[in-house]
């Protein structure tokens, strides 16, 4: 038997971050940060319909991972706490939110309801985005001007 | 509220209510009246001066709205319809509330729409102004609970902002 207590721990799955991990989301517009630069707006977590967010809400493993999969300029970087993403609860949420890497360092916040422009599910998407912004996200870095 | 500002608001609101002004006409008129206050001559009974004057709260809000268009990249740049809707909601609701109108901030949705938002003491009101006139704007509001309101009018927005301000005056215990 190996006497090292760490040796019996299952190996970490690189595609599934732990609750203590942080992942990072590119802020595509300066207005996604509050004027006092302390908070992130819910719009950063709206999952758009169509091709943009088909797998979920894009995140990266490191603060500047977005440079590998996003070509446009960004306004800054949002830090997202994985455990707090998993803590988001709402009676309407059929599957819990989670973070998974699909093409490391690219990953997604999965099971986020897509943004609706009408219908009974519309407010639910707003609510989940708000809970993510308030509970799991904070500004990591805000750039002086938009760049990649 | 300055007398001149009140006059312009009343004039625009009246023209809009009576159907003689539509969104596309009201906003350019409003822009003419509000935009270049720092260079406009101020006439009094005895003197004429061209010195800058303080920017009014309403002007300051419209300046923020203008900056949204200037600083945004192509995908986020709000549509003309979204800008006009946002301006008119603010103008008409400000006309009802005057100095009680809480200062909003603006967020871009990445689909050429604008969200006007107000936040106080854990309560928030978000008015979604869509890019396309075929999509109906709506209000999302939340505290511990949440809901939406359709058929957005200045009266609906006024009532919802009063709800927000009431919680500011009477914070939850």
JSON list of N, CA and C in Angstrom, two decimals, chain B residues 59-135:
[
{"chain": "B", "resi": 59, "resn": "UNK", "atom": "N", "xyz": [-29.69, 65.67, -19.85]},
{"chain": "B", "resi": 59, "resn": "UNK", "atom": "CA", "xyz": [-28.65, 65.77, -20.87]},
{"chain": "B", "resi": 59, "resn": "UNK", "atom": "C", "xyz": [-27.54, 64.76, -20.62]},
{"chain": "B", "resi": 60, "resn": "UNK", "atom": "N", "xyz": [-27.18, 64.61, -19.37]},
{"chain": "B", "resi": 60, "resn": "UNK", "atom": "CA", "xyz": [-26.12, 63.69, -19.00]},
{"chain": "B", "resi": 60, "resn": "UNK", "atom": "C", "xyz": [-26.49, 62.25, -19.36]},
{"chain": "B", "resi": 61, "resn": "UNK", "atom": "N", "xyz": [-27.75, 61.90, -19.17]},
{"chain": "B", "resi": 61, "resn": "UNK", "atom": "CA", "xyz": [-28.22, 60.54, -19.52]},
{"chain": "B", "resi": 61, "resn": "UNK", "atom": "C", "xyz": [-28.14, 60.35, -21.04]},
{"chain": "B", "resi": 62, "resn": "UNK", "atom": "N", "xyz": [-28.55, 61.37, -21.78]},
{"chain": "B", "resi": 62, "resn": "UNK", "atom": "CA", "xyz": [-28.49, 61.25, -23.25]},
{"chain": "B", "resi": 62, "resn": "UNK", "atom": "C", "xyz": [-27.06, 61.23, -23.75]},
{"chain": "B", "resi": 63, "resn": "UNK", "atom": "N", "xyz": [-26.17, 61.91, -23.04]},
{"chain": "B", "resi": 63, "resn": "UNK", "atom": "CA", "xyz": [-24.75, 61.84, -23.42]},
{"chain": "B", "resi": 63, "resn": "UNK", "atom": "C", "xyz": [-24.25, 60.41, -23.28]},
{"chain": "B", "resi": 64, "resn": "UNK", "atom": "N", "xyz": [-24.66, 59.75, -22.20]},
{"chain": "B", "resi": 64, "resn": "UNK", "atom": "CA", "xyz": [-24.27, 58.33, -22.02]},
{"chain": "B", "resi": 64, "resn": "UNK", "atom": "C", "xyz": [-24.80, 57.48, -23.17]},
{"chain": "B", "resi": 65, "resn": "UNK", "atom": "N", "xyz": [-26.03, 57.76, -23.57]},
{"chain": "B", "resi": 65, "resn": "UNK", "atom": "CA", "xyz": [-26.63, 57.00, -24.66]},
{"chain": "B", "resi": 65, "resn": "UNK", "atom": "C", "xyz": [-25.87, 57.24, -25.98]},
{"chain": "B", "resi": 66, "resn": "UNK", "atom": "N", "xyz": [-25.49, 58.48, -26.20]},
{"chain": "B", "resi": 66, "resn": "UNK", "atom": "CA", "xyz": [-24.70, 58.80, -27.40]},
{"chain": "B", "resi": 66, "resn": "UNK", "atom": "C", "xyz": [-23.37, 58.06, -27.40]},
{"chain": "B", "resi": 67, "resn": "UNK", "atom": "N", "xyz": [-22.74, 58.02, -26.24]},
{"chain": "B", "resi": 67, "resn": "UNK", "atom": "CA", "xyz": [-21.42, 57.37, -26.16]},
{"chain": "B", "resi": 67, "resn": "UNK", "atom": "C", "xyz": [-21.50, 55.89, -26.47]},
{"chain": "B", "resi": 68, "resn": "UNK", "atom": "N", "xyz": [-22.63, 55.28, -26.16]},
{"chain": "B", "resi": 68, "resn": "UNK", "atom": "CA", "xyz": [-22.80, 53.85, -26.47]},
{"chain": "B", "resi": 68, "resn": "UNK", "atom": "C", "xyz": [-22.60, 53.59, -27.96]},
{"chain": "B", "resi": 69, "resn": "UNK", "atom": "N", "xyz": [-23.16, 54.48, -28.77]},
{"chain": "B", "resi": 69, "resn": "UNK", "atom": "CA", "xyz": [-23.05, 54.30, -30.22]},
{"chain": "B", "resi": 69, "resn": "UNK", "atom": "C", "xyz": [-21.62, 54.50, -30.70]},
{"chain": "B", "resi": 70, "resn": "UNK", "atom": "N", "xyz": [-20.95, 55.45, -30.08]},
{"chain": "B", "resi": 70, "resn": "UNK", "atom": "CA", "xyz": [-19.61, 55.80, -30.57]},
{"chain": "B", "resi": 70, "resn": "UNK", "atom": "C", "xyz": [-18.55, 54.76, -30.22]},
{"chain": "B", "resi": 71, "resn": "UNK", "atom": "N", "xyz": [-18.69, 54.16, -29.05]},
{"chain": "B", "resi": 71, "resn": "UNK", "atom": "CA", "xyz": [-17.60, 53.31, -28.58]},
{"chain": "B", "resi": 71, "resn": "UNK", "atom": "C", "xyz": [-17.76, 51.85, -28.97]},
{"chain": "B", "resi": 72, "resn": "UNK", "atom": "N", "xyz": [-18.91, 51.47, -29.50]},
{"chain": "B", "resi": 72, "resn": "UNK", "atom": "CA", "xyz": [-19.19, 50.05, -29.70]},
{"chain": "B", "resi": 72, "resn": "UNK", "atom": "C", "xyz": [-18.61, 49.53, -31.00]},
{"chain": "B", "resi": 73, "resn": "UNK", "atom": "N", "xyz": [-18.20, 48.26, -30.97]},
{"chain": "B", "resi": 73, "resn": "UNK", "atom": "CA", "xyz": [-17.77, 47.65, -32.21]},
{"chain": "B", "resi": 73, "resn": "UNK", "atom": "C", "xyz": [-18.99, 47.25, -33.04]},
{"chain": "B", "resi": 74, "resn": "UNK", "atom": "N", "xyz": [-18.76, 46.75, -34.22]},
{"chain": "B", "resi": 74, "resn": "UNK", "atom": "CA", "xyz": [-19.85, 46.56, -35.17]},
{"chain": "B", "resi": 74, "resn": "UNK", "atom": "C", "xyz": [-20.97, 45.67, -34.61]},
{"chain": "B", "resi": 75, "resn": "UNK", "atom": "N", "xyz": [-20.57, 44.56, -34.01]},
{"chain": "B", "resi": 75, "resn": "UNK", "atom": "CA", "xyz": [-21.58, 43.60, -33.58]},
{"chain": "B", "resi": 75, "resn": "UNK", "atom": "C", "xyz": [-22.43, 44.14, -32.43]},
{"chain": "B", "resi": 76, "resn": "UNK", "atom": "N", "xyz": [-21.86, 45.00, -31.64]},
{"chain": "B", "resi": 76, "resn": "UNK", "atom": "CA", "xyz": [-22.57, 45.52, -30.48]},
{"chain": "B", "resi": 76, "resn": "UNK", "atom": "C", "xyz": [-23.24, 46.87, -30.74]},
{"chain": "B", "resi": 77, "resn": "UNK", "atom": "N", "xyz": [-22.90, 47.52, -31.82]},
{"chain": "B", "resi": 77, "resn": "UNK", "atom": "CA", "xyz": [-23.44, 48.85, -32.07]},
{"chain": "B", "resi": 77, "resn": "UNK", "atom": "C", "xyz": [-24.97, 48.79, -32.09]},
{"chain": "B", "resi": 78, "resn": "UNK", "atom": "N", "xyz": [-25.64, 49.56, -31.25]},
{"chain": "B", "resi": 78, "resn": "UNK", "atom": "CA", "xyz": [-27.10, 49.45, -31.19]},
{"chain": "B", "resi": 78, "resn": "UNK", "atom": "C", "xyz": [-27.77, 49.96, -32.46]},
{"chain": "B", "resi": 79, "resn": "UNK", "atom": "N", "xyz": [-28.91, 49.36, -32.80]},
{"chain": "B", "resi": 79, "resn": "UNK", "atom": "CA", "xyz": [-29.64, 49.80, -33.98]},
{"chain": "B", "resi": 79, "resn": "UNK", "atom": "C", "xyz": [-30.29, 51.15, -33.71]},
{"chain": "B", "resi": 80, "resn": "UNK", "atom": "N", "xyz": [-30.64, 51.83, -34.80]},
{"chain": "B", "resi": 80, "resn": "UNK", "atom": "CA", "xyz": [-31.30, 53.13, -34.65]},
{"chain": "B", "resi": 80, "resn": "UNK", "atom": "C", "xyz": [-32.62, 52.97, -33.88]},
{"chain": "B", "resi": 81, "resn": "UNK", "atom": "N", "xyz": [-33.32, 51.88, -34.17]},
{"chain": "B", "resi": 81, "resn": "UNK", "atom": "CA", "xyz": [-34.60, 51.66, -33.49]},
{"chain": "B", "resi": 81, "resn": "UNK", "atom": "C", "xyz": [-34.39, 51.52, -31.98]},
{"chain": "B", "resi": 82, "resn": "UNK", "atom": "N", "xyz": [-33.36, 50.76, -31.58]},
{"chain": "B", "resi": 82, "resn": "UNK", "atom": "CA", "xyz": [-33.10, 50.56, -30.14]},
{"chain": "B", "resi": 82, "resn": "UNK", "atom": "C", "xyz": [-32.75, 51.88, -29.47]},
{"chain": "B", "resi": 83, "resn": "UNK", "atom": "N", "xyz": [-31.94, 52.70, -30.14]},
{"chain": "B", "resi": 83, "resn": "UNK", "atom": "CA", "xyz": [-31.56, 54.00, -29.56]},
{"chain": "B", "resi": 83, "resn": "UNK", "atom": "C", "xyz": [-32.77, 54.91, -29.43]},
{"chain": "B", "resi": 84, "resn": "UNK", "atom": "N", "xyz": [-33.58, 54.94, -30.47]},
{"chain": "B", "resi": 84, "resn": "UNK", "atom": "CA", "xyz": [-34.77, 55.80, -30.43]},
{"chain": "B", "resi": 84, "resn": "UNK", "atom": "C", "xyz": [-35.73, 55.36, -29.33]},
{"chain": "B", "resi": 85, "resn": "UNK", "atom": "N", "xyz": [-35.94, 54.05, -29.23]},
{"chain": "B", "resi": 85, "resn": "UNK", "atom": "CA", "xyz": [-36.85, 53.55, -28.19]},
{"chain": "B", "resi": 85, "resn": "UNK", "atom": "C", "xyz": [-36.33, 53.93, -26.82]},
{"chain": "B", "resi": 86, "resn": "UNK", "atom": "N", "xyz": [-35.04, 53.68, -26.59]},
{"chain": "B", "resi": 86, "resn": "UNK", "atom": "CA", "xyz": [-34.46, 53.99, -25.28]},
{"chain": "B", "resi": 86, "resn": "UNK", "atom": "C", "xyz": [-34.61, 55.47, -24.96]},
{"chain": "B", "resi": 87, "resn": "UNK", "atom": "N", "xyz": [-34.32, 56.31, -25.95]},
{"chain": "B", "resi": 87, "resn": "UNK", "atom": "CA", "xyz": [-34.41, 57.76, -25.72]},
{"chain": "B", "resi": 87, "resn": "UNK", "atom": "C", "xyz": [-35.84, 58.18, -25.40]},
{"chain": "B", "resi": 88, "resn": "UNK", "atom": "N", "xyz": [-36.78, 57.61, -26.11]},
{"chain": "B", "resi": 88, "resn": "UNK", "atom": "CA", "xyz": [-38.16, 58.03, -25.90]},
{"chain": "B", "resi": 88, "resn": "UNK", "atom": "C", "xyz": [-38.72, 57.53, -24.57]},
{"chain": "B", "resi": 89, "resn": "UNK", "atom": "N", "xyz": [-38.38, 56.30, -24.19]},
{"chain": "B", "resi": 89, "resn": "UNK", "atom": "CA", "xyz": [-38.80, 55.81, -22.86]},
{"chain": "B", "resi": 89, "resn": "UNK", "atom": "C", "xyz": [-38.27, 56.75, -21.77]},
{"chain": "B", "resi": 90, "resn": "UNK", "atom": "N", "xyz": [-36.99, 57.11, -21.91]},
{"chain": "B", "resi": 90, "resn": "UNK", "atom": "CA", "xyz": [-36.38, 57.97, -20.88]},
{"chain": "B", "resi": 90, "resn": "UNK", "atom": "C", "xyz": [-37.04, 59.35, -20.88]},
{"chain": "B", "resi": 91, "resn": "UNK", "atom": "N", "xyz": [-37.20, 59.91, -22.06]},
{"chain": "B", "resi": 91, "resn": "UNK", "atom": "CA", "xyz": [-37.76, 61.26, -22.17]},
{"chain": "B", "resi": 91, "resn": "UNK", "atom": "C", "xyz": [-39.16, 61.31, -21.57]},
{"chain": "B", "resi": 92, "resn": "UNK", "atom": "N", "xyz": [-40.00, 60.37, -21.96]},
{"chain": "B", "resi": 92, "resn": "UNK", "atom": "CA", "xyz": [-41.40, 60.42, -21.52]},
{"chain": "B", "resi": 92, "resn": "UNK", "atom": "C", "xyz": [-41.55, 60.10, -20.04]},
{"chain": "B", "resi": 93, "resn": "UNK", "atom": "N", "xyz": [-40.70, 59.21, -19.55]},
{"chain": "B", "resi": 93, "resn": "UNK", "atom": "CA", "xyz": [-40.80, 58.86, -18.13]},
{"chain": "B", "resi": 93, "resn": "UNK", "atom": "C", "xyz": [-40.19, 59.97, -17.27]},
{"chain": "B", "resi": 94, "resn": "UNK", "atom": "N", "xyz": [-39.13, 60.56, -17.79]},
{"chain": "B", "resi": 94, "resn": "UNK", "atom": "CA", "xyz": [-38.53, 61.71, -17.09]},
{"chain": "B", "resi": 94, "resn": "UNK", "atom": "C", "xyz": [-39.54, 62.85, -16.99]},
{"chain": "B", "resi": 95, "resn": "UNK", "atom": "N", "xyz": [-40.31, 63.03, -18.04]},
{"chain": "B", "resi": 95, "resn": "UNK", "atom": "CA", "xyz": [-41.32, 64.09, -18.04]},
{"chain": "B", "resi": 95, "resn": "UNK", "atom": "C", "xyz": [-42.34, 63.87, -16.93]},
{"chain": "B", "resi": 96, "resn": "UNK", "atom": "N", "xyz": [-42.60, 62.61, -16.60]},
{"chain": "B", "resi": 96, "resn": "UNK", "atom": "CA", "xyz": [-43.54, 62.31, -15.53]},
{"chain": "B", "resi": 96, "resn": "UNK", "atom": "C", "xyz": [-42.91, 62.44, -14.14]},
{"chain": "B", "resi": 97, "resn": "UNK", "atom": "N", "xyz": [-41.64, 62.07, -14.04]},
{"chain": "B", "resi": 97, "resn": "UNK", "atom": "CA", "xyz": [-41.02, 61.94, -12.72]},
{"chain": "B", "resi": 97, "resn": "UNK", "atom": "C", "xyz": [-40.15, 63.14, -12.33]},
{"chain": "B", "resi": 98, "resn": "UNK", "atom": "N", "xyz": [-39.67, 63.87, -13.33]},
{"chain": "B", "resi": 98, "resn": "UNK", "atom": "CA", "xyz": [-38.79, 65.00, -13.02]},
{"chain": "B", "resi": 98, "resn": "UNK", "atom": "C", "xyz": [-37.55, 64.57, -12.27]},
{"chain": "B", "resi": 99, "resn": "UNK", "atom": "N", "xyz": [-37.22, 65.28, -11.21]},
{"chain": "B", "resi": 99, "resn": "UNK", "atom": "CA", "xyz": [-35.98, 65.02, -10.49]},
{"chain": "B", "resi": 99, "resn": "UNK", "atom": "C", "xyz": [-36.00, 63.67, -9.76]},
{"chain": "B", "resi": 100, "resn": "UNK", "atom": "N", "xyz": [-37.16, 63.05, -9.64]},
{"chain": "B", "resi": 100, "resn": "UNK", "atom": "CA", "xyz": [-37.24, 61.72, -9.01]},
{"chain": "B", "resi": 100, "resn": "UNK", "atom": "C", "xyz": [-36.77, 60.62, -9.95]},
{"chain": "B", "resi": 101, "resn": "UNK", "atom": "N", "xyz": [-36.63, 60.93, -11.23]},
{"chain": "B", "resi": 101, "resn": "UNK", "atom": "CA", "xyz": [-36.22, 59.91, -12.21]},
{"chain": "B", "resi": 101, "resn": "UNK", "atom": "C", "xyz": [-34.82, 59.42, -11.85]},
{"chain": "B", "resi": 102, "resn": "UNK", "atom": "N", "xyz": [-34.68, 58.12, -11.54]},
{"chain": "B", "resi": 102, "resn": "UNK", "atom": "CA", "xyz": [-33.35, 57.63, -11.14]},
{"chain": "B", "resi": 102, "resn": "UNK", "atom": "C", "xyz": [-32.42, 57.48, -12.34]},
{"chain": "B", "resi": 103, "resn": "UNK", "atom": "N", "xyz": [-31.17, 57.79, -12.12]},
{"chain": "B", "resi": 103, "resn": "UNK", "atom": "CA", "xyz": [-30.21, 57.71, -13.22]},
{"chain": "B", "resi": 103, "resn": "UNK", "atom": "C", "xyz": [-30.01, 56.26, -13.66]},
{"chain": "B", "resi": 104, "resn": "UNK", "atom": "N", "xyz": [-30.19, 55.98, -14.94]},
{"chain": "B", "resi": 104, "resn": "UNK", "atom": "CA", "xyz": [-29.99, 54.61, -15.42]},
{"chain": "B", "resi": 104, "resn": "UNK", "atom": "C", "xyz": [-28.57, 54.40, -15.93]},
{"chain": "B", "resi": 105, "resn": "UNK", "atom": "N", "xyz": [-28.22, 53.16, -16.18]},
{"chain": "B", "resi": 105, "resn": "UNK", "atom": "CA", "xyz": [-27.02, 52.87, -16.97]},
{"chain": "B", "resi": 105, "resn": "UNK", "atom": "C", "xyz": [-27.45, 52.00, -18.14]},
{"chain": "B", "resi": 106, "resn": "UNK", "atom": "N", "xyz": [-26.56, 51.85, -19.10]},
{"chain": "B", "resi": 106, "resn": "UNK", "atom": "CA", "xyz": [-26.92, 51.16, -20.34]},
{"chain": "B", "resi": 106, "resn": "UNK", "atom": "C", "xyz": [-25.98, 49.98, -20.57]},
{"chain": "B", "resi": 107, "resn": "UNK", "atom": "N", "xyz": [-26.54, 48.89, -21.06]},
{"chain": "B", "resi": 107, "resn": "UNK", "atom": "CA", "xyz": [-25.75, 47.71, -21.40]},
{"chain": "B", "resi": 107, "resn": "UNK", "atom": "C", "xyz": [-26.15, 47.26, -22.80]},
{"chain": "B", "resi": 108, "resn": "UNK", "atom": "N", "xyz": [-25.16, 46.80, -23.56]},
{"chain": "B", "resi": 108, "resn": "UNK", "atom": "CA", "xyz": [-25.43, 46.35, -24.93]},
{"chain": "B", "resi": 108, "resn": "UNK", "atom": "C", "xyz": [-25.53, 44.83, -24.96]},
{"chain": "B", "resi": 109, "resn": "UNK", "atom": "N", "xyz": [-26.51, 44.33, -25.72]},
{"chain": "B", "resi": 109, "resn": "UNK", "atom": "CA", "xyz": [-26.80, 42.90, -25.65]},
{"chain": "B", "resi": 109, "resn": "UNK", "atom": "C", "xyz": [-26.08, 42.05, -26.70]},
{"chain": "B", "resi": 110, "resn": "UNK", "atom": "N", "xyz": [-25.30, 42.69, -27.55]},
{"chain": "B", "resi": 110, "resn": "UNK", "atom": "CA", "xyz": [-24.58, 41.91, -28.56]},
{"chain": "B", "resi": 110, "resn": "UNK", "atom": "C", "xyz": [-25.43, 41.55, -29.76]},
{"chain": "B", "resi": 111, "resn": "UNK", "atom": "N", "xyz": [-26.70, 41.94, -29.73]},
{"chain": "B", "resi": 111, "resn": "UNK", "atom": "CA", "xyz": [-27.61, 41.71, -30.86]},
{"chain": "B", "resi": 111, "resn": "UNK", "atom": "C", "xyz": [-28.22, 43.03, -31.30]},
{"chain": "B", "resi": 112, "resn": "UNK", "atom": "N", "xyz": [-27.47, 44.11, -31.06]},
{"chain": "B", "resi": 112, "resn": "UNK", "atom": "CA", "xyz": [-27.83, 45.47, -31.47]},
{"chain": "B", "resi": 112, "resn": "UNK", "atom": "C", "xyz": [-28.99, 46.06, -30.68]},
{"chain": "B", "resi": 113, "resn": "UNK", "atom": "N", "xyz": [-29.25, 45.46, -29.53]},
{"chain": "B", "resi": 113, "resn": "UNK", "atom": "CA", "xyz": [-30.26, 46.01, -28.63]},
{"chain": "B", "resi": 113, "resn": "UNK", "atom": "C", "xyz": [-29.59, 46.68, -27.44]},
{"chain": "B", "resi": 114, "resn": "UNK", "atom": "N", "xyz": [-30.42, 47.37, -26.63]},
{"chain": "B", "resi": 114, "resn": "UNK", "atom": "CA", "xyz": [-29.93, 48.08, -25.45]},
{"chain": "B", "resi": 114, "resn": "UNK", "atom": "C", "xyz": [-30.76, 47.65, -24.25]},
{"chain": "B", "resi": 115, "resn": "UNK", "atom": "N", "xyz": [-30.10, 47.42, -23.14]},
{"chain": "B", "resi": 115, "resn": "UNK", "atom": "CA", "xyz": [-30.81, 47.25, -21.88]},
{"chain": "B", "resi": 115, "resn": "UNK", "atom": "C", "xyz": [-30.57, 48.49, -21.03]},
{"chain": "B", "resi": 116, "resn": "UNK", "atom": "N", "xyz": [-31.68, 49.14, -20.62]},
{"chain": "B", "resi": 116, "resn": "UNK", "atom": "CA", "xyz": [-31.58, 50.26, -19.69]},
{"chain": "B", "resi": 116, "resn": "UNK", "atom": "C", "xyz": [-31.78, 49.68, -18.30]},
{"chain": "B", "resi": 117, "resn": "UNK", "atom": "N", "xyz": [-30.85, 49.95, -17.40]},
{"chain": "B", "resi": 117, "resn": "UNK", "atom": "CA", "xyz": [-30.99, 49.29, -16.08]},
{"chain": "B", "resi": 117, "resn": "UNK", "atom": "C", "xyz": [-30.88, 50.28, -14.93]},
{"chain": "B", "resi": 118, "resn": "UNK", "atom": "N", "xyz": [-31.62, 49.95, -13.90]},
{"chain": "B", "resi": 118, "resn": "UNK", "atom": "CA", "xyz": [-31.60, 50.69, -12.64]},
{"chain": "B", "resi": 118, "resn": "UNK", "atom": "C", "xyz": [-31.43, 49.67, -11.52]},
{"chain": "B", "resi": 119, "resn": "UNK", "atom": "N", "xyz": [-30.57, 49.96, -10.55]},
{"chain": "B", "resi": 119, "resn": "UNK", "atom": "CA", "xyz": [-30.35, 49.05, -9.43]},
{"chain": "B", "resi": 119, "resn": "UNK", "atom": "C", "xyz": [-30.32, 49.83, -8.12]},
{"chain": "B", "resi": 120, "resn": "UNK", "atom": "N", "xyz": [-31.02, 49.31, -7.13]},
{"chain": "B", "resi": 120, "resn": "UNK", "atom": "CA", "xyz": [-31.03, 49.92, -5.79]},
{"chain": "B", "resi": 120, "resn": "UNK", "atom": "C", "xyz": [-31.22, 48.83, -4.75]},
{"chain": "B", "resi": 121, "resn": "UNK", "atom": "N", "xyz": [-30.34, 48.78, -3.77]},
{"chain": "B", "resi": 121, "resn": "UNK", "atom": "CA", "xyz": [-30.54, 47.90, -2.61]},
{"chain": "B", "resi": 121, "resn": "UNK", "atom": "C", "xyz": [-30.95, 46.47, -2.98]},
{"chain": "B", "resi": 122, "resn": "UNK", "atom": "N", "xyz": [-30.29, 45.90, -3.94]},
{"chain": "B", "resi": 122, "resn": "UNK", "atom": "CA", "xyz": [-30.60, 44.52, -4.31]},
{"chain": "B", "resi": 122, "resn": "UNK", "atom": "C", "xyz": [-31.81, 44.37, -5.20]},
{"chain": "B", "resi": 123, "resn": "UNK", "atom": "N", "xyz": [-32.44, 45.46, -5.54]},
{"chain": "B", "resi": 123, "resn": "UNK", "atom": "CA", "xyz": [-33.57, 45.43, -6.47]},
{"chain": "B", "resi": 123, "resn": "UNK", "atom": "C", "xyz": [-33.07, 45.93, -7.82]},
{"chain": "B", "resi": 124, "resn": "UNK", "atom": "N", "xyz": [-33.58, 45.36, -8.88]},
{"chain": "B", "resi": 124, "resn": "UNK", "atom": "CA", "xyz": [-33.19, 45.86, -10.19]},
{"chain": "B", "resi": 124, "resn": "UNK", "atom": "C", "xyz": [-34.36, 45.89, -11.16]},
{"chain": "B", "resi": 125, "resn": "UNK", "atom": "N", "xyz": [-34.29, 46.84, -12.07]},
{"chain": "B", "resi": 125, "resn": "UNK", "atom": "CA", "xyz": [-35.27, 46.98, -13.16]},
{"chain": "B", "resi": 125, "resn": "UNK", "atom": "C", "xyz": [-34.47, 47.07, -14.45]},
{"chain": "B", "resi": 126, "resn": "UNK", "atom": "N", "xyz": [-34.82, 46.23, -15.41]},
{"chain": "B", "resi": 126, "resn": "UNK", "atom": "CA", "xyz": [-34.09, 46.21, -16.68]},
{"chain": "B", "resi": 126, "resn": "UNK", "atom": "C", "xyz": [-35.09, 46.30, -17.82]},
{"chain": "B", "resi": 127, "resn": "UNK", "atom": "N", "xyz": [-34.97, 47.36, -18.59]},
{"chain": "B", "resi": 127, "resn": "UNK", "atom": "CA", "xyz": [-35.85, 47.56, -19.74]},
{"chain": "B", "resi": 127, "resn": "UNK", "atom": "C", "xyz": [-35.11, 47.13, -21.00]},
{"chain": "B", "resi": 128, "resn": "UNK", "atom": "N", "xyz": [-35.58, 46.09, -21.64]},
{"chain": "B", "resi": 128, "resn": "UNK", "atom": "CA", "xyz": [-34.95, 45.55, -22.85]},
{"chain": "B", "resi": 128, "resn": "UNK", "atom": "C", "xyz": [-35.50, 46.26, -24.08]},
{"chain": "B", "resi": 129, "resn": "UNK", "atom": "N", "xyz": [-34.64, 47.03, -24.74]},
{"chain": "B", "resi": 129, "resn": "UNK", "atom": "CA", "xyz": [-35.02, 47.72, -25.97]},
{"chain": "B", "resi": 129, "resn": "UNK", "atom": "C", "xyz": [-34.40, 46.95, -27.14]},
{"chain": "B", "resi": 130, "resn": "UNK", "atom": "N", "xyz": [-35.22, 46.24, -27.86]},
{"chain": "B", "resi": 130, "resn": "UNK", "atom": "CA", "xyz": [-34.71, 45.37, -28.91]},
{"chain": "B", "resi": 130, "resn": "UNK", "atom": "C", "xyz": [-34.32, 46.14, -30.17]},
{"chain": "B", "resi": 131, "resn": "UNK", "atom": "N", "xyz": [-33.45, 45.50, -30.94]},
{"chain": "B", "resi": 131, "resn": "UNK", "atom": "CA", "xyz": [-32.96, 46.12, -32.17]},
{"chain": "B", "resi": 131, "resn": "UNK", "atom": "C", "xyz": [-34.04, 46.20, -33.24]},
{"chain": "B", "resi": 132, "resn": "UNK", "atom": "N", "xyz": [-34.89, 45.21, -33.25]},
{"chain": "B", "resi": 132, "resn": "UNK", "atom": "CA", "xyz": [-35.87, 45.07, -34.33]},
{"chain": "B", "resi": 132, "resn": "UNK", "atom": "C", "xyz": [-37.26, 45.51, -33.84]},
{"chain": "B", "resi": 133, "resn": "UNK", "atom": "N", "xyz": [-37.92, 46.41, -34.57]},
{"chain": "B", "resi": 133, "resn": "UNK", "atom": "CA", "xyz": [-39.24, 46.86, -34.12]},
{"chain": "B", "resi": 133, "resn": "UNK", "atom": "C", "xyz": [-40.28, 45.74, -34.06]},
{"chain": "B", "resi": 134, "resn": "UNK", "atom": "N", "xyz": [-39.99, 44.60, -34.69]},
{"chain": "B", "resi": 134, "resn": "UNK", "atom": "CA", "xyz": [-40.96, 43.49, -34.63]},
{"chain": "B", "resi": 134, "resn": "UNK", "atom": "C", "xyz": [-40.91, 42.77, -33.28]},
{"chain": "B", "resi": 135, "resn": "UNK", "atom": "N", "xyz": [-39.84, 43.00, -32.51]},
{"chain": "B", "resi": 135, "resn": "UNK", "atom": "CA", "xyz": [-39.75, 42.38, -31.18]},
{"chain": "B", "resi": 135, "resn": "UNK", "atom": "C", "xyz": [-40.26, 43.36, -30.13]}
]
